[in-house]
Coordinates of C-alpha atoms in Angstrom, one line a residue:
Chain A
X1313 CA 214.4 190.6 -98.0
X1314 CA 211.7 189.0 -100.0
X1315 CA 208.5 187.8 -98.6
X1316 CA 208.2 185.0 -101.1
X1317 CA 211.5 183.5 -100.2
X1318 CA 211.3 183.9 -96.4
X1319 CA 207.9 182.3 -96.2
X1320 CA 208.3 179.7 -98.9
X1321 CA 211.7 178.4 -97.9
X1322 CA 211.3 177.1 -94.4
X1323 CA 208.3 175.0 -95.6
X1324 CA 210.3 173.8 -98.5
X1325 CA 213.3 172.9 -96.3
X1326 CA 211.1 171.2 -93.7
X1327 CA 209.8 169.0 -96.4
X1328 CA 213.2 168.1 -97.6
X1329 CA 214.9 167.8 -94.3
X1330 CA 214.0 164.3 -93.0
X1331 CA 215.6 162.3 -95.7
X1332 CA 217.9 164.0 -98.2
X1333 CA 218.1 161.9 -101.3
X1334 CA 221.5 161.4 -102.9
X1335 CA 220.6 163.7 -105.8
X1336 CA 219.3 166.4 -103.4
X1337 CA 222.5 166.3 -101.4
X1338 CA 224.6 166.5 -104.6
X1339 CA 222.5 169.5 -105.7
X1340 CA 223.2 171.3 -102.5
X1341 CA 226.9 170.6 -102.6
X1342 CA 227.1 171.8 -106.2
X1343 CA 225.1 174.9 -105.4
X1344 CA 227.4 175.9 -102.6
X1345 CA 230.4 175.0 -104.6
X1346 CA 229.3 177.1 -107.5
X1347 CA 228.6 180.1 -105.4
X1348 CA 231.6 179.9 -103.1
X1349 CA 234.2 181.7 -105.4
X1350 CA 231.9 184.7 -106.1
X1351 CA 230.9 185.0 -102.5
X1352 CA 234.5 184.7 -101.3
X1353 CA 235.8 187.4 -103.7
X1354 CA 233.0 189.8 -102.8
X1355 CA 233.4 189.2 -99.1
X1356 CA 237.2 189.5 -99.3
X1357 CA 237.2 192.8 -101.2
X1358 CA 234.3 194.5 -99.5
X1359 CA 233.7 192.9 -96.1
X1360 CA 237.3 192.8 -94.8
X1361 CA 238.3 196.3 -96.0
X1362 CA 235.2 198.0 -94.5
X1363 CA 236.0 196.4 -91.1
X1364 CA 239.6 197.4 -91.5
X1365 CA 238.3 200.9 -92.5
X1366 CA 236.4 201.1 -89.2
X1367 CA 239.6 200.2 -87.3
X1368 CA 241.7 202.7 -89.2
X1369 CA 239.1 205.4 -88.5
X1370 CA 239.8 205.0 -84.8
X1371 CA 243.5 205.7 -85.3
X1372 CA 245.6 208.8 -85.8
X1373 CA 247.3 207.5 -89.0
X1374 CA 249.0 210.0 -91.3
X1375 CA 251.3 208.5 -93.8
X1376 CA 253.5 211.6 -93.7
X1377 CA 254.1 211.0 -90.0
X1378 CA 253.9 207.1 -89.7
X1379 CA 255.6 207.2 -86.3
X1380 CA 252.7 209.0 -84.7
X1381 CA 250.1 206.3 -85.4
X1382 CA 248.0 205.7 -82.3
X1383 CA 244.5 204.8 -81.1
X1384 CA 242.4 207.9 -80.7
X1385 CA 238.9 206.5 -80.3
X1386 CA 236.2 208.6 -81.9
X1387 CA 238.4 211.7 -82.2
X1388 CA 238.6 211.5 -86.0
X1389 CA 234.8 211.4 -86.2
X1390 CA 234.7 214.6 -84.1
X1391 CA 237.3 216.2 -86.4
X1392 CA 235.3 215.4 -89.5
X1393 CA 231.9 216.1 -88.2
X1394 CA 232.9 219.5 -86.8
X1395 CA 234.6 220.4 -90.1
X1396 CA 232.9 223.0 -92.3
X1397 CA 234.4 221.5 -95.5
X1398 CA 232.9 218.1 -94.8
X1399 CA 229.4 219.6 -94.3
X1400 CA 229.8 221.7 -97.4
X1401 CA 230.7 218.6 -99.4
X1402 CA 227.9 216.7 -97.8
X1403 CA 225.4 219.5 -98.7
X1404 CA 226.8 219.7 -102.3
X1405 CA 226.5 215.9 -102.7
X1406 CA 223.0 215.9 -101.4
X1407 CA 222.0 218.8 -103.6
X1408 CA 223.5 217.3 -106.7
X1409 CA 221.9 213.9 -105.9
X1410 CA 218.4 215.2 -105.4
X1411 CA 218.4 217.7 -108.3
X1412 CA 220.0 215.3 -110.9
X1413 CA 217.8 212.3 -109.8
X1414 CA 214.6 214.4 -110.1
X1415 CA 215.6 215.7 -113.6
X1416 CA 216.7 212.2 -114.6
X1417 CA 213.4 210.8 -113.5
X1418 CA 211.4 213.3 -115.6
X1419 CA 213.7 213.1 -118.7
X1420 CA 214.1 209.3 -118.3
X1421 CA 210.4 208.8 -118.2
X1422 CA 210.0 210.9 -121.4
X1423 CA 212.8 209.0 -123.1
X1424 CA 211.4 205.6 -121.9
X1425 CA 208.0 206.6 -123.5
X1426 CA 209.8 207.6 -126.7
X1427 CA 211.8 204.4 -126.9
X1428 CA 208.7 202.3 -126.1
X1429 CA 206.2 204.0 -128.4
X1430 CA 208.0 205.7 -131.2
X1431 CA 206.6 204.6 -134.6
X1432 CA 209.7 205.5 -136.6
X1433 CA 213.4 204.7 -135.9
X1434 CA 212.9 202.7 -132.7
X1435 CA 216.2 200.9 -133.2
X1436 CA 218.0 204.1 -133.9
X1437 CA 216.7 205.9 -130.8
X1438 CA 217.6 202.9 -128.6
X1439 CA 221.1 202.6 -130.1
X1440 CA 221.8 206.2 -129.9
X1441 CA 220.7 206.6 -126.3
X1442 CA 222.9 203.8 -125.2
X1443 CA 225.9 205.9 -126.1
X1444 CA 225.8 208.2 -123.1
X1445 CA 225.3 205.1 -120.9
X1446 CA 228.3 203.3 -122.4
X1447 CA 230.7 206.2 -122.8
X1448 CA 233.5 206.5 -120.3
X1449 CA 232.4 209.1 -117.7
X1450 CA 235.8 210.8 -117.8
X1451 CA 235.6 211.2 -121.5
X1452 CA 232.2 212.8 -121.3
X1453 CA 233.3 215.0 -118.5
X1454 CA 236.2 216.3 -120.6
X1455 CA 233.9 217.0 -123.4
X1456 CA 231.7 219.1 -121.1
X1457 CA 234.8 220.8 -119.6
X1458 CA 236.1 221.9 -122.9
X1459 CA 232.6 222.9 -124.0
X1460 CA 232.5 225.4 -121.1
X1461 CA 236.1 226.6 -121.4
X1462 CA 236.0 230.2 -122.5
X1463 CA 236.8 230.8 -126.2
X1464 CA 237.5 227.1 -126.8
X1465 CA 234.1 225.8 -126.1
X1466 CA 230.9 226.0 -128.1
X1467 CA 228.8 226.3 -125.0
X1468 CA 231.0 229.1 -123.7
X1469 CA 230.8 230.9 -127.0
X1470 CA 227.0 230.4 -127.0
X1471 CA 226.6 231.8 -123.5
X1472 CA 228.9 234.8 -124.2
X1473 CA 232.5 234.0 -123.7
X1474 CA 233.3 236.5 -120.9
X1475 CA 231.9 234.3 -118.2
X1476 CA 233.9 231.3 -117.0
X1477 CA 231.1 229.0 -116.0
X1478 CA 233.2 226.5 -114.1
X1479 CA 234.8 229.0 -111.9
X1480 CA 231.6 230.1 -110.1
X1481 CA 229.8 227.9 -107.6
X1482 CA 226.2 227.8 -108.9
X1483 CA 227.0 227.7 -112.7
X1484 CA 229.6 225.1 -112.0
X1485 CA 227.2 223.0 -110.0
X1486 CA 224.7 223.3 -112.8
X1487 CA 227.3 222.2 -115.3
X1488 CA 228.0 219.2 -113.1
X1489 CA 224.4 218.3 -112.8
X1490 CA 224.0 218.6 -116.6
X1491 CA 226.9 216.3 -117.2
X1492 CA 225.5 213.8 -114.7
X1493 CA 222.0 214.0 -116.2
X1494 CA 223.3 213.6 -119.7
X1495 CA 225.2 210.5 -118.8
X1496 CA 222.7 208.6 -116.7
X1497 CA 219.3 209.5 -118.1
X1498 CA 219.4 206.7 -120.7
X1499 CA 220.1 204.1 -117.9
X1500 CA 217.1 205.5 -116.0
X1501 CA 215.0 205.3 -119.2
X1502 CA 216.0 201.7 -119.7
X1503 CA 215.0 200.7 -116.2
X1504 CA 211.7 202.6 -116.6
X1505 CA 211.1 201.1 -120.1
X1506 CA 211.2 197.6 -118.5
X1507 CA 208.4 198.8 -116.2
X1508 CA 206.6 200.3 -119.1
X1509 CA 206.6 196.9 -120.9
X1510 CA 204.6 195.5 -117.9
X1511 CA 201.6 197.9 -118.5
X1512 CA 199.0 195.8 -120.3
X1513 CA 197.8 197.4 -123.6
X1514 CA 194.3 196.2 -122.9
X1515 CA 194.2 198.2 -119.7
X1516 CA 195.3 201.4 -121.6
X1517 CA 192.7 200.7 -124.3
X1518 CA 190.0 200.2 -121.7
X1519 CA 190.9 203.4 -120.0
X1520 CA 190.8 205.2 -123.3
X1521 CA 187.3 203.7 -124.0
X1522 CA 186.2 205.0 -120.7
X1523 CA 187.2 208.5 -121.8
X1524 CA 190.5 208.9 -120.0
X1525 CA 192.8 211.4 -121.7
X1526 CA 196.5 210.8 -122.3
X1527 CA 197.5 212.4 -119.1
X1528 CA 195.0 210.5 -117.1
X1529 CA 196.0 207.2 -118.7
X1530 CA 199.6 208.1 -117.7
X1531 CA 198.9 209.0 -114.1
X1532 CA 196.1 206.6 -113.3
X1533 CA 197.1 203.5 -115.2
X1534 CA 200.7 203.5 -116.2
X1535 CA 202.3 205.1 -113.1
X1536 CA 200.6 202.7 -110.6
X1537 CA 201.7 199.7 -112.6
X1538 CA 205.2 201.0 -113.0
X1539 CA 205.7 202.0 -109.4
X1540 CA 208.0 199.1 -108.5
X1541 CA 210.2 199.8 -111.5
X1542 CA 210.3 203.5 -110.7
X1543 CA 211.3 202.9 -107.1
X1544 CA 214.1 200.5 -108.1
X1545 CA 215.4 203.0 -110.7
X1546 CA 215.3 205.8 -108.1
X1547 CA 217.0 203.7 -105.5
X1548 CA 219.8 202.7 -107.9
X1549 CA 220.3 206.2 -109.3
X1550 CA 220.2 207.9 -105.9
X1551 CA 222.9 205.6 -104.5
X1552 CA 224.9 206.1 -107.7
X1553 CA 224.5 209.8 -107.7
X1554 CA 225.5 210.0 -104.1
X1555 CA 228.9 208.5 -105.0
X1556 CA 229.5 211.1 -107.7
X1557 CA 233.2 211.6 -108.3
X1558 CA 234.4 211.4 -111.9
X1559 CA 232.4 214.4 -113.3
X1560 CA 233.4 216.7 -110.4
X1561 CA 237.0 215.6 -110.5
X1562 CA 237.3 216.6 -114.2
X1563 CA 235.0 219.5 -114.4
X1564 CA 236.0 221.6 -111.3
X1565 CA 238.4 219.4 -109.3
X1566 CA 236.2 220.2 -106.3
X1567 CA 237.0 223.9 -106.3
X1568 CA 234.4 226.6 -105.4
X1569 CA 232.7 224.3 -102.9
X1570 CA 231.7 221.9 -105.6
X1571 CA 233.5 218.9 -104.1
X1572 CA 231.4 215.9 -103.2
X1573 CA 232.0 213.6 -100.2
X1574 CA 233.8 211.2 -102.4
X1575 CA 236.1 214.0 -103.6
X1576 CA 236.8 214.9 -100.0
X1577 CA 237.7 211.4 -99.1
X1578 CA 240.0 211.1 -102.1
X1579 CA 241.7 214.4 -101.3
X1580 CA 242.4 213.4 -97.7
X1581 CA 243.8 210.0 -98.8
X1582 CA 245.8 210.7 -101.9
X1583 CA 246.7 214.3 -101.6
X1584 CA 246.7 214.5 -97.8
X1585 CA 247.9 210.9 -97.2
X1586 CA 245.8 210.9 -94.1
X1587 CA 244.5 207.4 -93.7
X1588 CA 242.8 207.9 -90.4
X1589 CA 240.6 210.9 -91.6
X1590 CA 240.1 209.3 -95.0
X1591 CA 238.8 206.1 -93.4
X1592 CA 236.5 208.0 -91.1
X1593 CA 235.0 209.7 -94.2
X1594 CA 234.7 206.2 -95.9
X1595 CA 232.8 204.9 -92.9
X1596 CA 230.5 208.0 -92.8
X1597 CA 229.7 207.6 -96.5
X1598 CA 229.0 203.9 -96.0
X1599 CA 226.6 204.8 -93.2
X1600 CA 224.9 207.5 -95.3
X1601 CA 224.4 205.1 -98.2
X1602 CA 223.1 202.4 -95.8
X1603 CA 220.5 204.9 -94.5
X1604 CA 219.4 205.9 -98.0
X1605 CA 219.0 202.2 -99.0
X1606 CA 217.1 201.5 -95.7
X1607 CA 214.7 204.4 -96.3
X1608 CA 214.0 203.3 -99.8
X1609 CA 213.5 199.6 -99.0
X1610 CA 211.6 200.0 -95.7
X1611 CA 209.7 203.3 -96.1
X1612 CA 208.9 203.2 -99.8
X1613 CA 208.8 199.4 -99.9
X1614 CA 211.1 199.2 -102.9
X1615 CA 211.4 195.5 -103.8
X1616 CA 215.0 194.6 -103.9
X1617 CA 215.8 193.6 -107.5
X1618 CA 216.5 189.9 -107.9
X1619 CA 214.8 189.2 -104.6
X1620 CA 212.4 186.9 -106.4
X1621 CA 215.2 184.8 -107.8
X1622 CA 214.4 182.1 -105.3
X1623 CA 211.1 181.5 -107.0
X1624 CA 211.1 178.3 -109.0
Chain B
X318 CA 196.9 201.5 -134.7
X319 CA 197.6 199.9 -138.1
X320 CA 197.6 203.2 -140.0
X321 CA 200.3 205.6 -139.3
X322 CA 199.4 209.1 -140.5
X323 CA 202.0 211.4 -142.0
X324 CA 201.4 213.9 -139.2
X325 CA 202.3 211.2 -136.6
X326 CA 205.3 210.2 -138.6
X327 CA 206.6 213.8 -138.8
X328 CA 205.9 214.3 -135.1
X329 CA 207.9 211.2 -134.1
X330 CA 210.7 212.0 -136.5
X331 CA 211.2 215.4 -134.8
X332 CA 211.2 213.7 -131.4
X333 CA 213.7 211.2 -132.6
X334 CA 216.0 213.9 -133.9
X335 CA 215.9 215.7 -130.6
X336 CA 217.0 212.4 -128.8
X337 CA 219.7 211.8 -131.3
X338 CA 221.1 215.4 -131.0
X339 CA 220.9 215.1 -127.2
X340 CA 222.9 211.9 -127.1
X341 CA 225.5 212.7 -129.7
X342 CA 226.4 216.4 -129.2
X343 CA 229.1 215.8 -126.5
X344 CA 230.5 212.9 -128.5
X345 CA 230.7 214.9 -131.7
X346 CA 232.2 217.8 -129.9
X347 CA 235.1 215.6 -128.6
X348 CA 235.5 214.2 -132.1
X349 CA 235.6 217.7 -133.5
X350 CA 238.2 218.9 -131.0
X351 CA 240.4 215.9 -131.8
X352 CA 240.4 216.7 -135.5
X353 CA 241.1 220.5 -135.1
X354 CA 244.5 221.7 -136.0
X355 CA 246.6 223.3 -133.2
X356 CA 245.9 226.8 -134.6
X357 CA 242.1 226.4 -134.6
X358 CA 241.5 224.4 -131.4
X359 CA 240.7 227.5 -129.4
X360 CA 238.2 229.0 -131.9
X361 CA 235.1 227.8 -130.2
X362 CA 233.5 226.5 -133.4
X363 CA 231.6 223.3 -133.3
X364 CA 232.9 222.1 -136.6
X365 CA 236.6 222.1 -137.3
X366 CA 237.7 224.8 -139.8
X367 CA 241.0 223.1 -140.4
X368 CA 241.1 219.3 -140.2
X369 CA 244.2 217.7 -138.9
X370 CA 245.3 214.3 -137.6
X371 CA 248.2 215.8 -135.6
X372 CA 246.6 215.1 -132.2
X373 CA 246.3 211.4 -133.1
X374 CA 249.9 211.3 -134.2
X375 CA 250.9 213.1 -131.0
X376 CA 249.4 210.6 -128.6
X377 CA 251.3 207.8 -130.1
X378 CA 254.6 209.7 -130.1
X379 CA 255.3 208.8 -126.5
X380 CA 254.6 205.6 -124.7
X381 CA 252.2 207.1 -122.1
X382 CA 249.0 206.6 -124.0
X383 CA 249.9 203.3 -125.5
X384 CA 250.9 201.8 -122.1
X385 CA 247.6 203.1 -120.6
X386 CA 245.7 201.6 -123.4
X387 CA 247.4 198.2 -122.9
X388 CA 246.6 198.5 -119.2
X389 CA 243.0 199.4 -119.9
X390 CA 242.5 196.5 -122.4
X391 CA 244.3 193.9 -120.3
X392 CA 242.8 194.8 -117.0
X393 CA 239.3 195.1 -118.3
X394 CA 239.5 191.8 -120.3
X395 CA 240.9 189.8 -117.4
X396 CA 238.5 191.2 -114.9
X397 CA 235.6 190.6 -117.3
X398 CA 236.6 187.0 -117.9
X399 CA 236.9 186.2 -114.3
X400 CA 233.8 188.0 -113.2
X401 CA 231.7 186.3 -115.9
X402 CA 233.0 182.9 -115.1
X403 CA 232.4 183.3 -111.3
X404 CA 229.1 185.1 -112.0
X405 CA 227.9 182.3 -114.4
X406 CA 228.6 179.7 -111.8
X407 CA 226.8 181.6 -109.0
X408 CA 223.9 182.6 -111.2
X409 CA 223.3 179.0 -112.4
X410 CA 223.2 177.9 -108.8
X411 CA 220.8 180.7 -107.9
X412 CA 218.5 180.2 -110.8
X413 CA 218.4 176.4 -110.7
X414 CA 219.6 174.7 -107.6
X415 CA 218.2 174.5 -104.1
X416 CA 220.8 175.0 -101.5
X417 CA 221.1 176.6 -98.1
X418 CA 222.3 180.2 -98.1
X419 CA 220.9 181.2 -101.4
X420 CA 218.9 184.1 -100.0
X421 CA 222.0 185.3 -98.1
X422 CA 224.0 185.3 -101.3
X423 CA 221.4 187.3 -103.3
X424 CA 221.0 189.8 -100.5
X425 CA 224.8 190.1 -100.1
X426 CA 225.4 190.8 -103.8
X427 CA 222.7 193.4 -103.7
X428 CA 224.6 195.0 -100.8
X429 CA 227.7 195.0 -102.9
X430 CA 225.9 196.6 -105.8
X431 CA 224.8 199.4 -103.5
X432 CA 228.2 199.7 -101.8
X433 CA 229.8 203.1 -102.0
X434 CA 233.0 202.4 -103.8
X435 CA 234.8 205.4 -102.3
X436 CA 234.4 203.7 -98.9
X437 CA 236.8 201.0 -100.1
X438 CA 239.4 203.5 -101.4
X439 CA 241.1 204.2 -98.1
X440 CA 241.3 200.6 -96.8
X441 CA 242.2 199.1 -100.1
X442 CA 244.9 201.7 -100.6
X443 CA 246.4 200.6 -97.2
X444 CA 245.9 196.9 -97.7
X445 CA 247.2 196.8 -101.3
X446 CA 250.3 198.7 -100.2
X447 CA 251.1 196.2 -97.6
X448 CA 250.4 193.2 -99.9
X449 CA 252.5 194.8 -102.7
X450 CA 249.3 194.9 -104.9
X451 CA 249.3 198.7 -105.1
X452 CA 249.9 199.9 -108.7
X453 CA 249.7 196.4 -110.2
X454 CA 247.1 194.8 -112.5
X455 CA 245.7 192.5 -109.9
X456 CA 245.3 195.5 -107.6
X457 CA 242.7 196.9 -110.0
X458 CA 241.3 193.6 -111.3
X459 CA 240.2 192.5 -107.8
X460 CA 237.9 195.5 -107.0
X461 CA 236.6 195.4 -110.6
X462 CA 235.6 191.7 -110.3
X463 CA 234.0 192.5 -107.0
X464 CA 231.8 195.3 -108.2
X465 CA 231.1 193.6 -111.5
X466 CA 229.9 190.4 -109.8
X467 CA 226.5 191.6 -108.6
X468 CA 225.8 193.0 -112.1
X469 CA 226.9 189.7 -113.6
X470 CA 224.9 187.6 -111.1
X471 CA 221.6 189.5 -111.6
X472 CA 221.8 189.7 -115.3
X473 CA 222.8 186.1 -115.7
X474 CA 220.3 184.7 -113.3
X475 CA 217.6 186.6 -115.2
X476 CA 218.7 185.1 -118.5
X477 CA 219.0 181.6 -116.9
X478 CA 215.4 181.7 -115.8
X479 CA 214.4 182.0 -119.5
X480 CA 216.2 178.8 -120.6
X481 CA 214.1 175.7 -121.3
X482 CA 215.2 173.6 -118.4
X483 CA 213.4 170.5 -119.6
X484 CA 216.5 169.8 -121.6
X485 CA 218.5 169.6 -118.4
X486 CA 216.1 167.1 -117.0
X487 CA 216.3 165.1 -120.2
X488 CA 220.1 165.1 -119.9
X489 CA 219.9 163.9 -116.3
X490 CA 217.4 161.3 -117.3
X491 CA 220.0 160.0 -119.7
X492 CA 222.4 159.7 -116.8
X493 CA 224.2 163.0 -116.8
X494 CA 225.3 164.4 -113.3
X495 CA 224.2 167.9 -112.4
X496 CA 227.7 169.0 -113.3
X497 CA 227.6 167.4 -116.7
X498 CA 224.1 168.8 -117.4
X499 CA 225.6 172.3 -116.6
X500 CA 228.5 172.0 -118.9
X501 CA 227.1 170.1 -121.8
X502 CA 223.5 171.2 -122.1
X503 CA 223.0 174.5 -120.3
X504 CA 226.2 176.3 -121.0
X505 CA 225.7 176.4 -124.8
X506 CA 222.1 177.6 -124.3
X507 CA 223.2 180.2 -121.9
X508 CA 226.0 181.6 -124.2
X509 CA 224.0 184.6 -125.5
X510 CA 223.2 185.8 -122.0
X511 CA 226.8 185.2 -120.9
X512 CA 228.0 187.3 -123.9
X513 CA 225.6 190.1 -123.1
X514 CA 226.8 190.1 -119.5
X515 CA 230.4 190.2 -120.6
X516 CA 229.7 193.3 -122.6
X517 CA 228.0 195.1 -119.6
X518 CA 230.8 194.0 -117.3
X519 CA 233.5 195.2 -119.8
X520 CA 231.8 198.6 -120.1
X521 CA 231.8 198.8 -116.3
X522 CA 235.5 198.0 -116.0
X523 CA 236.5 200.2 -119.0
X524 CA 234.6 203.1 -117.4
X525 CA 236.1 203.0 -113.9
X526 CA 238.0 206.1 -112.7
X527 CA 237.9 206.2 -108.9
X528 CA 239.9 203.0 -108.4
X529 CA 242.1 203.6 -111.4
X530 CA 243.2 206.9 -110.0
X531 CA 243.5 205.9 -106.3
X532 CA 245.2 202.5 -106.6
X533 CA 247.7 203.3 -109.4
X534 CA 250.7 205.6 -109.3
X535 CA 252.7 205.0 -112.6
X536 CA 252.2 203.8 -116.2
X537 CA 252.7 200.3 -114.9
X538 CA 249.0 199.9 -114.2
X539 CA 247.4 203.3 -114.9
X540 CA 244.4 202.9 -117.2
X541 CA 243.3 205.5 -119.9
X542 CA 240.6 207.2 -117.8
X543 CA 243.2 207.9 -115.1
X544 CA 246.0 208.7 -117.6
X545 CA 244.0 211.4 -119.5
X546 CA 244.6 214.0 -116.9
X547 CA 248.3 213.5 -117.0
X548 CA 248.5 214.4 -120.7
X549 CA 250.6 217.6 -120.8
X550 CA 251.2 218.0 -124.5
X551 CA 254.6 217.6 -126.2
X552 CA 256.1 220.5 -124.4
X553 CA 255.1 222.1 -121.1
X554 CA 253.5 225.1 -122.8
X555 CA 251.4 223.2 -125.2
X556 CA 247.7 222.8 -124.7
X557 CA 246.9 219.1 -124.3
X558 CA 243.2 219.6 -125.3
X559 CA 243.6 218.0 -128.7
X560 CA 245.5 215.0 -127.4
X561 CA 243.1 214.4 -124.6
X562 CA 240.2 214.4 -127.1
X563 CA 242.1 212.1 -129.5
X564 CA 242.7 209.6 -126.7
X565 CA 239.1 210.0 -125.6
X566 CA 237.9 209.2 -129.1
X567 CA 240.2 206.1 -129.2
X568 CA 238.7 204.6 -126.0
X569 CA 235.2 205.5 -127.1
X570 CA 235.5 203.4 -130.3
X571 CA 234.9 200.0 -128.6
X572 CA 231.8 201.4 -126.8
X573 CA 230.4 202.7 -130.0
X574 CA 231.0 199.3 -131.7
X575 CA 229.3 197.4 -128.9
X576 CA 226.3 199.7 -129.0
X577 CA 226.0 199.5 -132.8
X578 CA 226.2 195.8 -133.0
X579 CA 224.7 194.6 -129.8
X580 CA 222.1 197.3 -129.0
X581 CA 219.3 194.7 -128.6
X582 CA 221.3 192.5 -126.3
X583 CA 222.5 195.4 -124.1
X584 CA 219.0 196.7 -123.7
X585 CA 217.7 193.2 -122.8
X586 CA 220.6 192.7 -120.4
X587 CA 220.1 196.0 -118.6
X588 CA 216.4 195.7 -118.3
X589 CA 216.1 192.0 -117.4
X590 CA 218.7 192.2 -114.6
X591 CA 217.1 195.2 -112.9
X592 CA 213.3 194.8 -113.1
X593 CA 211.1 191.8 -113.2
X594 CA 207.4 191.2 -113.1

């Protein structure tokens, strides 16, 4: 994962291998001991279920007809992948992900610059922008839902109360994106602000001396220095947005083709009680997320956060 | 840089106001709805014309909200405590000790952080039903711990790297074992980082909806985010909007308190865990 660890470690180990001192051995034992509980819990709750999920996805397994459980091979995958609803949900999810992450990046960058540079009320701005981050997504989603409800909501009143925004596909999708952007922009901004703190002031001053304008300083000096931070923020937000569930569940319940892949999986499992199909979707989402992460890490060269933690 | 002109000050104040409005409008809207009287709740005005505490009284009339609140608090606190303890142990080892498999653990917790939680819903639903964990506190605590652990490990190991470790060496010099050095010297120094991590983990558990709605079925373990949509009002024909908003305000209070009192720590925790130089 990280070059520094991969190259540094074997050398280090080779040096330590021949004779492990008593203290060194105790250190190793303690290290493994301290990590074991965390590793075991994470492995037990993610590793085993995902394998179990693969196995379930190869079965016909409908809790309404438990007697009919049987091995059906890849038939479930055929059913899901040839289903229009799945692809609609997939397209919706991809659309929401791309649009909201792009808007969040722009707004988040602006907010990061504001939080970093503002001359008045810096503490206030930071405190206030943590509220969308901390608030329960469902609570915020209800707030947006009631705001768009005809006659009840201030936004509905503002827009002219005869249109029910959440009952038409495109307006509903926009409302979902707005709710998502509102909630997660501060998180994006905080990640970007950490990158912003790495930009040396001297470099900005030097660029300014050389006659670079504000925009040039931003694109030529700040962006290159911030690139790793931006990529990490994008990776995390993209994966997170792809899992979108809460906002859609509350705002539209997935009607009018606004359901995400997570909504589809939930519907098949809890409302349809179809474990086989639900698990198939679980596995497909897992693969999609793995592909996104792979693209980010290998193609864009996003450094995995924490990967330098082996550095001493 | 030393002189701040009035023009600049005005300019920044305007920008600040925009940010504050952006962040607070949905929250104030929920607050406003929760204080509107039943007659005026549908009037579409942003500020209540008639103030009333009725919605707050209503949500405490039946047990539903209270039970959900107890579930939310209990489950989030237990999950936070366990995740922080396990995370502290692992992060200490990652930041300080040399042992085989460290890279694997860091990579694995990164994987868990990126893991699509919905992929676990189907298998966990099935597994928890067969283990009688479905619709119980442990049934929710387990996935919460799991997904909080990467957050805890990253944030904590970032904090731990900032600690003056010479003190640990000094303690070892004086004859302390690595275990004693951990408990007596480093743990007190690490307390602020641990506390910050606890807040972040608590917010994460408090917020969860997907697991809460998939792995619970009754008030036995249903948390507030999942319970909100089951609010129906006192009678079937009553609009539950006011009550949902009152309940929403109640569960937003701890978040607002955290943010008000620990803004600096939360910002430090979120930024240090994610991006490093």
